[in-house]
Amino acid sequence: MTKKYWLMKSEPDTFSIDDLRERPDSKESWDGVRNYQARNFMRDEMKKGDLILFYHSSCKVPGIAGVAKVSMESHPDPTCWDKSSAYYDPKSTKESPRWFMVEVCFKKKFKSVIELSKLKELPELKDMILVQKGSRLSIQPVKKEHYDFIVNNLA
DNA sequence: GCCAACGTTGGC
DNA sequence: GCCAACGTTGGC
């Protein structure tokens, strides 16, 4: 089983890479995803040990803040059954859960955020989903060569 | 705060 | 199954 690479977006005002590091065991369940494409990646393809670029979105300086890894593979997201949760979904049942999450673990924080504006300038990264016009996918696969380039040359 | 791009919903 | 209306994402 070869390792895969991913990018996961989070709004740092809600949950930043520092928040992840400060959690117990530096682990957190990635709950609240309510997009089918993103769900399918978590449910079907993300495997324990896969590496994740932790991306800060909807903030002053959007960009990649560090690295995490998958510490537990997919299981149902319990917030979809919680009526008091913003993520409650009455169509998701215990018998047939609709939403899934993985657990991620902090690996490292980059000295500075690798800014989206910089990523967009680099010809080596022009095929990344992240930099495509109109791309909004909050969980996306990253090619190994893109991951390696970012970690080895930009971090 | 604006708005383009995209996803989802629901009437037909 | 089409597609208009609506809601959301997320950079700017």
Coordinates of C-alpha atoms (C1' of nucleotides) in Angstrom, one line a residue:
Chain A
M1 CA 0.0 0.0 0.0
T2 CA 1.6 3.2 -1.1
K3 CA 1.2 6.3 0.9
K4 CA -1.1 9.0 -0.5
Y5 CA -0.9 12.7 0.0
W6 CA -3.8 15.1 0.7
L7 CA -4.6 18.7 1.3
M8 CA -7.2 19.7 3.9
K9 CA -8.6 23.1 4.4
S10 CA -9.6 24.7 7.7
E11 CA -10.4 28.2 8.7
P12 CA -7.8 29.1 11.3
D13 CA -10.3 31.3 13.2
T14 CA -12.2 28.1 13.8
F15 CA -9.4 25.4 13.9
S16 CA -5.8 26.2 13.1
I17 CA -2.7 24.1 12.9
D18 CA -1.8 25.4 16.4
D19 CA -5.2 24.2 17.7
L20 CA -4.4 20.8 16.3
R21 CA -1.0 20.7 18.0
E22 CA -2.6 21.6 21.3
R23 CA -5.2 18.9 21.2
P24 CA -4.7 15.8 23.4
D25 CA -2.0 13.7 21.6
S26 CA -2.2 16.4 18.9
K27 CA -5.1 14.6 17.3
E28 CA -8.5 15.7 16.1
S29 CA -11.4 14.2 14.3
W30 CA -12.1 16.0 11.1
D31 CA -15.8 16.3 11.6
G32 CA -18.4 18.5 9.9
V33 CA -17.5 17.8 6.2
R34 CA -20.8 18.0 4.3
N35 CA -19.6 17.7 0.7
Y36 CA -19.8 14.4 -1.1
Q37 CA -16.5 14.6 -3.0
A38 CA -14.6 15.4 0.2
R39 CA -16.5 12.7 2.1
N40 CA -15.6 10.1 -0.5
F41 CA -12.0 10.8 -0.2
M42 CA -12.1 10.4 3.6
R43 CA -14.4 7.4 3.5
D44 CA -12.8 5.5 0.6
E45 CA -9.2 6.6 0.1
M46 CA -7.5 8.1 3.1
K47 CA -5.4 5.5 4.8
K48 CA -3.6 5.6 8.1
G49 CA -0.1 7.2 7.7
D50 CA -1.1 9.3 4.6
L51 CA 0.3 12.8 4.8
I52 CA -1.7 15.9 4.8
L53 CA -0.9 19.5 3.9
F54 CA -2.8 21.6 6.4
Y55 CA -4.3 24.6 4.6
H56 CA -5.6 27.8 6.2
S57 CA -8.5 29.2 4.3
S58 CA -10.8 32.2 4.5
C59 CA -8.3 34.3 6.4
K60 CA -5.9 37.1 5.9
V61 CA -3.1 35.0 4.4
P62 CA -4.5 31.8 2.9
G63 CA -1.9 29.1 2.4
I64 CA -0.3 25.9 3.7
A65 CA 0.6 26.1 7.4
G66 CA 2.1 22.7 8.0
V67 CA 1.8 18.9 7.8
A68 CA -0.5 16.4 9.5
K69 CA -1.1 12.7 9.0
V70 CA -4.0 10.4 9.1
S71 CA -4.0 8.7 12.5
M72 CA -7.4 6.9 12.2
E73 CA -9.3 5.8 9.1
S74 CA -12.9 6.7 8.3
H75 CA -15.7 6.2 10.7
P76 CA -19.2 7.9 10.9
D77 CA -19.2 11.5 11.9
P78 CA -21.4 11.6 15.0
T79 CA -22.2 15.3 14.6
C80 CA -24.7 14.4 11.9
W81 CA -26.9 12.8 14.6
D82 CA -26.6 15.6 17.0
K83 CA -29.6 17.9 16.8
S84 CA -27.8 20.7 18.6
S85 CA -24.9 20.6 16.1
A86 CA -24.6 22.9 13.1
Y87 CA -23.7 19.8 11.2
Y88 CA -26.9 17.9 12.1
D89 CA -28.4 16.0 9.1
P90 CA -31.7 14.3 9.6
K91 CA -31.2 12.2 6.6
S92 CA -28.2 10.4 8.1
T93 CA -29.2 7.4 10.2
K94 CA -27.3 5.1 12.4
E95 CA -28.1 2.2 10.1
S96 CA -26.9 4.1 7.1
P97 CA -24.6 6.9 8.0
R98 CA -24.2 9.5 5.4
W99 CA -21.2 11.4 6.7
F100 CA -17.7 10.2 7.7
M101 CA -14.6 11.6 9.1
V102 CA -11.0 10.6 9.7
E103 CA -8.8 11.5 12.6
V104 CA -5.6 13.5 11.9
C105 CA -2.5 14.0 13.9
F106 CA -0.2 17.0 14.0
K107 CA 3.2 16.5 12.3
K108 CA 4.8 19.9 11.9
K109 CA 4.2 23.6 11.4
F110 CA 6.1 25.4 8.8
K111 CA 8.2 28.4 9.9
S112 CA 5.9 30.5 7.8
V113 CA 2.7 29.9 5.9
I114 CA 3.3 29.0 2.2
E115 CA 1.0 31.5 0.7
L116 CA -1.5 30.7 -1.9
S117 CA -0.4 33.6 -4.0
K118 CA 3.1 32.1 -4.1
L119 CA 1.8 28.6 -4.9
K120 CA -0.1 30.1 -7.9
E121 CA 3.1 31.6 -9.3
L122 CA 5.0 28.4 -9.5
P123 CA 4.9 26.5 -12.8
E124 CA 5.8 23.3 -11.0
L125 CA 2.4 23.5 -9.2
K126 CA 0.2 24.6 -12.0
D127 CA -1.7 21.3 -12.0
M128 CA -2.6 21.3 -8.3
I129 CA -6.3 21.3 -7.7
L130 CA -5.8 24.0 -5.1
V131 CA -4.7 26.6 -7.6
Q132 CA -7.3 25.9 -10.3
K133 CA -9.7 28.7 -10.9
G134 CA -12.9 28.2 -9.0
S135 CA -11.6 25.2 -7.1
R136 CA -13.3 25.0 -3.7
L137 CA -12.8 21.4 -2.7
S138 CA -12.0 21.3 1.0
I139 CA -10.3 17.9 0.9
Q140 CA -8.3 17.0 -2.1
P141 CA -5.6 14.6 -3.3
V142 CA -2.1 15.9 -3.9
K143 CA 0.4 14.3 -6.2
K144 CA 3.6 13.0 -4.6
E145 CA 5.7 15.3 -6.8
H146 CA 3.7 18.3 -5.7
Y147 CA 3.9 17.3 -2.1
D148 CA 7.7 16.7 -2.3
F149 CA 8.3 20.0 -4.1
I150 CA 6.3 21.9 -1.5
V151 CA 7.9 20.3 1.5
N152 CA 11.5 20.2 0.1
N153 CA 11.6 23.6 -1.7
L154 CA 9.1 25.9 -0.1
A155 CA 8.8 25.0 3.6
Chain B
dG1 C1' -18.6 42.8 1.9
dC2 C1' -18.6 41.3 -2.9
dC3 C1' -19.2 37.9 -6.1
dA4 C1' -17.7 34.0 -9.2
dA5 C1' -17.8 29.3 -9.2
dC6 C1' -19.7 25.4 -7.9
dG7 C1' -22.8 22.0 -5.5
dT8 C1' -27.5 20.8 -4.0
dT9 C1' -32.4 20.8 -4.1
dG10 C1' -36.8 20.3 -5.8
dG11 C1' -40.5 21.3 -9.3
dC12 C1' -41.8 19.7 -13.4
Chain C
dG1 C1' -33.6 13.7 -15.9
dC2 C1' -33.5 18.6 -16.8
dC3 C1' -32.5 22.9 -15.0
dA4 C1' -33.7 27.2 -12.3
dA5 C1' -33.2 28.8 -7.9
dC6 C1' -30.8 28.8 -4.0
dG7 C1' -26.9 28.2 -0.7
dT8 C1' -22.0 27.9 0.2
dT9 C1' -17.1 28.5 -0.4
dG10 C1' -13.3 31.2 -0.3
dG11 C1' -10.2 34.6 -2.6
dC12 C1' -10.0 39.2 -3.0

